[in-house]
């Protein structure tokens, strides 16, 4: 990751919100494609040494992304993101939750609402992400230094992928 690119991870304990700001050295169209296309998501969207495996991606309002984070030993941890609102190349609002391999969301964990705002200035893309946790327990689990490091790791994977895509 270019150390001059913005990365901010802030925690609002009172409202159970994590806010992440991140800048990428790539045009908006390319970052958007990497964020919304299964074959590209699978190349970056997991902290090392894990990987992502998409089962279904229906990127539209009312659609969803059903995927697994796969451990080096092959254990799959399933999640499902339901897309509530999409404004092309501007914003995505999704409901995130743990699921089973069939896409059934686990009712024991209230879902997290995540809003992503995309913008571009001088060829660099900025993403502002707000995660509102429906569960105090899940918030406590995610509002940690280890989550920040893991999230930073998979965004570094995106930096590397964007570099490869830009050179094509």
PDB file of C-alpha atoms in Angstrom:
ATOM      1  CA  UNK A   1       0.000   0.000   0.000  1.00  0.00           C
ATOM      2  CA  UNK A   2       1.208   3.475  -0.809  1.00  0.00           C
ATOM      3  CA  UNK A   3       1.822   4.993   2.625  1.00  0.00           C
ATOM      4  CA  UNK A   4       0.617   8.354   1.324  1.00  0.00           C
ATOM      5  CA  UNK A   5      -2.890   7.021   0.683  1.00  0.00           C
ATOM      6  CA  UNK A   6      -5.517   7.705   3.313  1.00  0.00           C
ATOM      7  CA  UNK A   7      -6.551   4.921   5.699  1.00  0.00           C
ATOM      8  CA  UNK A   8      -8.600   5.814   8.750  1.00  0.00           C
ATOM      9  CA  UNK A   9     -10.448   3.373  11.018  1.00  0.00           C
ATOM     10  CA  UNK A  10     -12.519   5.020  13.750  1.00  0.00           C
ATOM     11  CA  UNK A  11     -14.863   3.542  16.329  1.00  0.00           C
ATOM     12  CA  UNK A  12     -17.976   5.220  17.762  1.00  0.00           C
ATOM     13  CA  UNK A  13     -18.749   3.082  20.814  1.00  0.00           C
ATOM     14  CA  UNK A  14     -21.887   5.001  21.827  1.00  0.00           C
ATOM     15  CA  UNK A  15     -23.647   4.376  18.490  1.00  0.00           C
ATOM     16  CA  UNK A  16     -21.990   0.998  17.704  1.00  0.00           C
ATOM     17  CA  UNK A  17     -20.528   2.317  14.429  1.00  0.00           C
ATOM     18  CA  UNK A  18     -17.193   1.739  12.734  1.00  0.00           C
ATOM     19  CA  UNK A  19     -16.212   4.289  10.108  1.00  0.00           C
ATOM     20  CA  UNK A  20     -13.468   3.546   7.593  1.00  0.00           C
ATOM     21  CA  UNK A  21     -11.984   5.974   5.088  1.00  0.00           C
ATOM     22  CA  UNK A  22      -9.690   4.596   2.396  1.00  0.00           C
ATOM     23  CA  UNK A  23      -8.070   5.995  -0.708  1.00  0.00           C
ATOM     24  CA  UNK A  24      -6.893   3.970  -3.724  1.00  0.00           C
ATOM     25  CA  UNK A  25      -4.460   5.005  -6.432  1.00  0.00           C
ATOM     26  CA  UNK A  26      -6.853   4.087  -9.237  1.00  0.00           C
ATOM     27  CA  UNK A  27      -9.757   5.577 -11.134  1.00  0.00           C
ATOM     28  CA  UNK A  28     -13.269   5.163  -9.747  1.00  0.00           C
ATOM     29  CA  UNK A  29     -14.461   2.915 -12.586  1.00  0.00           C
ATOM     30  CA  UNK A  30     -11.729   0.366 -11.826  1.00  0.00           C
ATOM     31  CA  UNK A  31     -12.262   0.389  -8.035  1.00  0.00           C
ATOM     32  CA  UNK A  32     -16.029   0.064  -8.547  1.00  0.00           C
ATOM     33  CA  UNK A  33     -15.528  -2.920 -10.860  1.00  0.00           C
ATOM     34  CA  UNK A  34     -13.211  -4.600  -8.330  1.00  0.00           C
ATOM     35  CA  UNK A  35     -15.799  -4.016  -5.571  1.00  0.00           C
ATOM     36  CA  UNK A  36     -18.810  -5.291  -7.560  1.00  0.00           C
ATOM     37  CA  UNK A  37     -17.552  -8.166  -9.750  1.00  0.00           C
ATOM     38  CA  UNK A  38     -17.270 -11.719  -8.362  1.00  0.00           C
ATOM     39  CA  UNK A  39     -14.121 -12.693 -10.258  1.00  0.00           C
ATOM     40  CA  UNK A  40     -12.348  -9.588  -8.917  1.00  0.00           C
ATOM     41  CA  UNK A  41     -13.790  -9.725  -5.370  1.00  0.00           C
ATOM     42  CA  UNK A  42     -12.480 -13.289  -5.103  1.00  0.00           C
ATOM     43  CA  UNK A  43      -8.968 -11.997  -5.808  1.00  0.00           C
ATOM     44  CA  UNK A  44      -8.771  -9.492  -2.957  1.00  0.00           C
ATOM     45  CA  UNK A  45     -11.601  -9.512  -0.432  1.00  0.00           C
ATOM     46  CA  UNK A  46     -10.118 -11.566   2.413  1.00  0.00           C
ATOM     47  CA  UNK A  47      -7.296 -10.938   4.852  1.00  0.00           C
ATOM     48  CA  UNK A  48      -4.142 -12.929   4.102  1.00  0.00           C
ATOM     49  CA  UNK A  49      -3.737 -15.919   4.203  1.00  0.00           C
ATOM     50  CA  UNK A  50      -7.491 -16.460   3.687  1.00  0.00           C
ATOM     51  CA  UNK A  51      -9.247 -16.240   0.329  1.00  0.00           C
ATOM     52  CA  UNK A  52     -12.766 -15.414  -0.866  1.00  0.00           C
ATOM     53  CA  UNK A  53     -14.959 -17.791  -2.856  1.00  0.00           C
ATOM     54  CA  UNK A  54     -18.170 -16.375  -4.343  1.00  0.00           C
ATOM     55  CA  UNK A  55     -21.141 -18.719  -4.660  1.00  0.00           C
ATOM     56  CA  UNK A  56     -23.622 -16.085  -5.943  1.00  0.00           C
ATOM     57  CA  UNK A  57     -23.321 -12.419  -6.847  1.00  0.00           C
ATOM     58  CA  UNK A  58     -26.438 -10.623  -8.047  1.00  0.00           C
ATOM     59  CA  UNK A  59     -25.308  -6.999  -7.901  1.00  0.00           C
ATOM     60  CA  UNK A  60     -28.540  -5.004  -8.053  1.00  0.00           C
ATOM     61  CA  UNK A  61     -30.972  -3.511  -5.542  1.00  0.00           C
ATOM     62  CA  UNK A  62     -32.719  -6.524  -4.026  1.00  0.00           C
ATOM     63  CA  UNK A  63     -29.853  -8.812  -5.050  1.00  0.00           C
ATOM     64  CA  UNK A  64     -27.137 -10.267  -2.839  1.00  0.00           C
ATOM     65  CA  UNK A  65     -23.582 -11.519  -2.583  1.00  0.00           C
ATOM     66  CA  UNK A  66     -23.222 -14.972  -0.991  1.00  0.00           C
ATOM     67  CA  UNK A  67     -19.631 -15.986  -0.403  1.00  0.00           C
ATOM     68  CA  UNK A  68     -17.237 -17.843   1.848  1.00  0.00           C
ATOM     69  CA  UNK A  69     -14.014 -16.741   3.440  1.00  0.00           C
ATOM     70  CA  UNK A  70     -11.847 -19.855   3.114  1.00  0.00           C
ATOM     71  CA  UNK A  71      -9.065 -20.612   5.590  1.00  0.00           C
ATOM     72  CA  UNK A  72      -5.724 -22.059   4.469  1.00  0.00           C
ATOM     73  CA  UNK A  73      -7.012 -25.420   5.791  1.00  0.00           C
ATOM     74  CA  UNK A  74     -10.105 -25.162   3.561  1.00  0.00           C
ATOM     75  CA  UNK A  75     -12.672 -24.301   6.277  1.00  0.00           C
ATOM     76  CA  UNK A  76     -15.426 -22.056   4.882  1.00  0.00           C
ATOM     77  CA  UNK A  77     -17.043 -19.197   6.829  1.00  0.00           C
ATOM     78  CA  UNK A  78     -20.189 -18.134   4.947  1.00  0.00           C
ATOM     79  CA  UNK A  79     -21.656 -14.624   4.687  1.00  0.00           C
ATOM     80  CA  UNK A  80     -24.400 -12.914   2.763  1.00  0.00           C
ATOM     81  CA  UNK A  81     -24.676  -9.229   1.855  1.00  0.00           C
ATOM     82  CA  UNK A  82     -28.124  -8.083   0.678  1.00  0.00           C
ATOM     83  CA  UNK A  83     -28.070  -4.951  -1.483  1.00  0.00           C
ATOM     84  CA  UNK A  84     -30.631  -2.392  -0.284  1.00  0.00           C
ATOM     85  CA  UNK A  85     -29.593   0.599  -2.396  1.00  0.00           C
ATOM     86  CA  UNK A  86     -27.133   1.081  -5.227  1.00  0.00           C
ATOM     87  CA  UNK A  87     -26.269   4.304  -7.004  1.00  0.00           C
ATOM     88  CA  UNK A  88     -23.855   3.282  -9.762  1.00  0.00           C
ATOM     89  CA  UNK A  89     -20.281   4.374  -9.088  1.00  0.00           C
ATOM     90  CA  UNK A  90     -21.483   6.466  -6.133  1.00  0.00           C
ATOM     91  CA  UNK A  91     -22.838   4.375  -3.268  1.00  0.00           C
ATOM     92  CA  UNK A  92     -23.883   0.962  -1.982  1.00  0.00           C
ATOM     93  CA  UNK A  93     -25.980   0.211   1.088  1.00  0.00           C
ATOM     94  CA  UNK A  94     -26.036  -3.417   2.123  1.00  0.00           C
ATOM     95  CA  UNK A  95     -27.131  -5.629   5.001  1.00  0.00           C
ATOM     96  CA  UNK A  96     -24.316  -7.953   6.047  1.00  0.00           C
ATOM     97  CA  UNK A  97     -24.796 -11.175   7.941  1.00  0.00           C
ATOM     98  CA  UNK A  98     -23.394 -14.604   8.603  1.00  0.00           C
ATOM     99  CA  UNK A  99     -25.093 -17.368   6.678  1.00  0.00           C
ATOM    100  CA  UNK A 100     -24.908 -21.043   5.950  1.00  0.00           C
ATOM    101  CA  UNK A 101     -23.669 -22.526   2.679  1.00  0.00           C
ATOM    102  CA  UNK A 102     -27.205 -22.212   1.243  1.00  0.00           C
ATOM    103  CA  UNK A 103     -27.378 -18.467   1.930  1.00  0.00           C
ATOM    104  CA  UNK A 104     -29.752 -18.659   4.891  1.00  0.00           C
ATOM    105  CA  UNK A 105     -28.794 -15.783   7.209  1.00  0.00           C
ATOM    106  CA  UNK A 106     -28.050 -16.808  10.799  1.00  0.00           C
ATOM    107  CA  UNK A 107     -30.871 -15.308  12.929  1.00  0.00           C
ATOM    108  CA  UNK A 108     -28.691 -15.435  16.060  1.00  0.00           C
ATOM    109  CA  UNK A 109     -26.592 -12.519  14.796  1.00  0.00           C
ATOM    110  CA  UNK A 110     -28.382  -9.249  13.997  1.00  0.00           C
ATOM    111  CA  UNK A 111     -27.184  -7.901  10.681  1.00  0.00           C
ATOM    112  CA  UNK A 112     -24.838  -5.005  10.080  1.00  0.00           C
ATOM    113  CA  UNK A 113     -25.911  -2.184   7.792  1.00  0.00           C
ATOM    114  CA  UNK A 114     -22.993  -0.915   5.744  1.00  0.00           C
ATOM    115  CA  UNK A 115     -22.992   2.148   3.519  1.00  0.00           C
ATOM    116  CA  UNK A 116     -20.132   2.787   1.123  1.00  0.00           C
ATOM    117  CA  UNK A 117     -19.658   6.133  -0.608  1.00  0.00           C
ATOM    118  CA  UNK A 118     -17.302   6.267  -3.620  1.00  0.00           C
ATOM    119  CA  UNK A 119     -15.732   9.423  -5.073  1.00  0.00           C
ATOM    120  CA  UNK A 120     -12.755  10.336  -7.236  1.00  0.00           C
ATOM    121  CA  UNK A 121     -10.326  13.237  -7.180  1.00  0.00           C
ATOM    122  CA  UNK A 122      -7.259  13.567  -9.396  1.00  0.00           C
ATOM    123  CA  UNK A 123      -7.350   9.913 -10.449  1.00  0.00           C
ATOM    124  CA  UNK A 124      -7.562   8.584  -6.893  1.00  0.00           C
ATOM    125  CA  UNK A 125     -10.690   6.889  -5.540  1.00  0.00           C
ATOM    126  CA  UNK A 126     -11.901   7.559  -2.018  1.00  0.00           C
ATOM    127  CA  UNK A 127     -14.241   5.179  -0.197  1.00  0.00           C
ATOM    128  CA  UNK A 128     -16.067   6.144   2.968  1.00  0.00           C
ATOM    129  CA  UNK A 129     -17.600   3.137   4.732  1.00  0.00           C
ATOM    130  CA  UNK A 130     -19.969   3.268   7.688  1.00  0.00           C
ATOM    131  CA  UNK A 131     -20.818   0.011   9.472  1.00  0.00           C
ATOM    132  CA  UNK A 132     -23.800   0.150  11.874  1.00  0.00           C
ATOM    133  CA  UNK A 133     -23.894  -2.960  14.030  1.00  0.00           C
ATOM    134  CA  UNK A 134     -27.216  -4.500  15.041  1.00  0.00           C
ATOM    135  CA  UNK A 135     -25.527  -6.490  17.803  1.00  0.00           C
ATOM    136  CA  UNK A 136     -23.426  -5.033  20.638  1.00  0.00           C
ATOM    137  CA  UNK A 137     -21.541  -8.348  20.787  1.00  0.00           C
ATOM    138  CA  UNK A 138     -20.630  -8.207  17.098  1.00  0.00           C
ATOM    139  CA  UNK A 139     -19.610  -4.562  17.429  1.00  0.00           C
ATOM    140  CA  UNK A 140     -17.289  -5.465  20.316  1.00  0.00           C
ATOM    141  CA  UNK A 141     -15.765  -8.240  18.210  1.00  0.00           C
ATOM    142  CA  UNK A 142     -15.168  -5.917  15.247  1.00  0.00           C
ATOM    143  CA  UNK A 143     -14.083  -2.730  17.071  1.00  0.00           C
ATOM    144  CA  UNK A 144     -10.626  -4.192  17.662  1.00  0.00           C
ATOM    145  CA  UNK A 145      -7.073  -3.707  16.496  1.00  0.00           C
ATOM    146  CA  UNK A 146      -7.069  -7.221  15.003  1.00  0.00           C
ATOM    147  CA  UNK A 147     -10.130  -6.384  12.834  1.00  0.00           C
ATOM    148  CA  UNK A 148      -8.437  -3.156  11.743  1.00  0.00           C
ATOM    149  CA  UNK A 149      -5.296  -5.131  10.774  1.00  0.00           C
ATOM    150  CA  UNK A 150      -7.330  -7.786   8.926  1.00  0.00           C
ATOM    151  CA  UNK A 151      -9.344  -5.161   7.080  1.00  0.00           C
ATOM    152  CA  UNK A 152      -6.181  -3.269   6.210  1.00  0.00           C
ATOM    153  CA  UNK A 153      -4.693  -6.526   4.885  1.00  0.00           C
ATOM    154  CA  UNK A 154      -7.515  -7.214   2.471  1.00  0.00           C
ATOM    155  CA  UNK A 155      -7.509  -3.594   1.277  1.00  0.00           C
ATOM    156  CA  UNK A 156      -3.775  -4.028   0.600  1.00  0.00           C
ATOM    157  CA  UNK A 157      -4.779  -6.998  -1.564  1.00  0.00           C
ATOM    158  CA  UNK A 158      -7.062  -4.610  -3.469  1.00  0.00           C
ATOM    159  CA  UNK A 159      -4.163  -2.155  -3.920  1.00  0.00           C
ATOM    160  CA  UNK A 160      -2.108  -4.978  -5.460  1.00  0.00           C
ATOM    161  CA  UNK A 161      -4.955  -6.088  -7.732  1.00  0.00           C
ATOM    162  CA  UNK A 162      -5.615  -2.521  -8.898  1.00  0.00           C
ATOM    163  CA  UNK A 163      -1.935  -2.143  -9.776  1.00  0.00           C
ATOM    164  CA  UNK A 164      -2.142  -5.295 -11.908  1.00  0.00           C
ATOM    165  CA  UNK A 165      -5.403  -4.205 -13.574  1.00  0.00           C
ATOM    166  CA  UNK A 166      -4.069  -0.716 -14.336  1.00  0.00           C
ATOM    167  CA  UNK A 167      -1.060  -2.169 -16.131  1.00  0.00           C
ATOM    168  CA  UNK A 168      -3.235  -4.174 -18.559  1.00  0.00           C
TER     169      UNK A 168
END
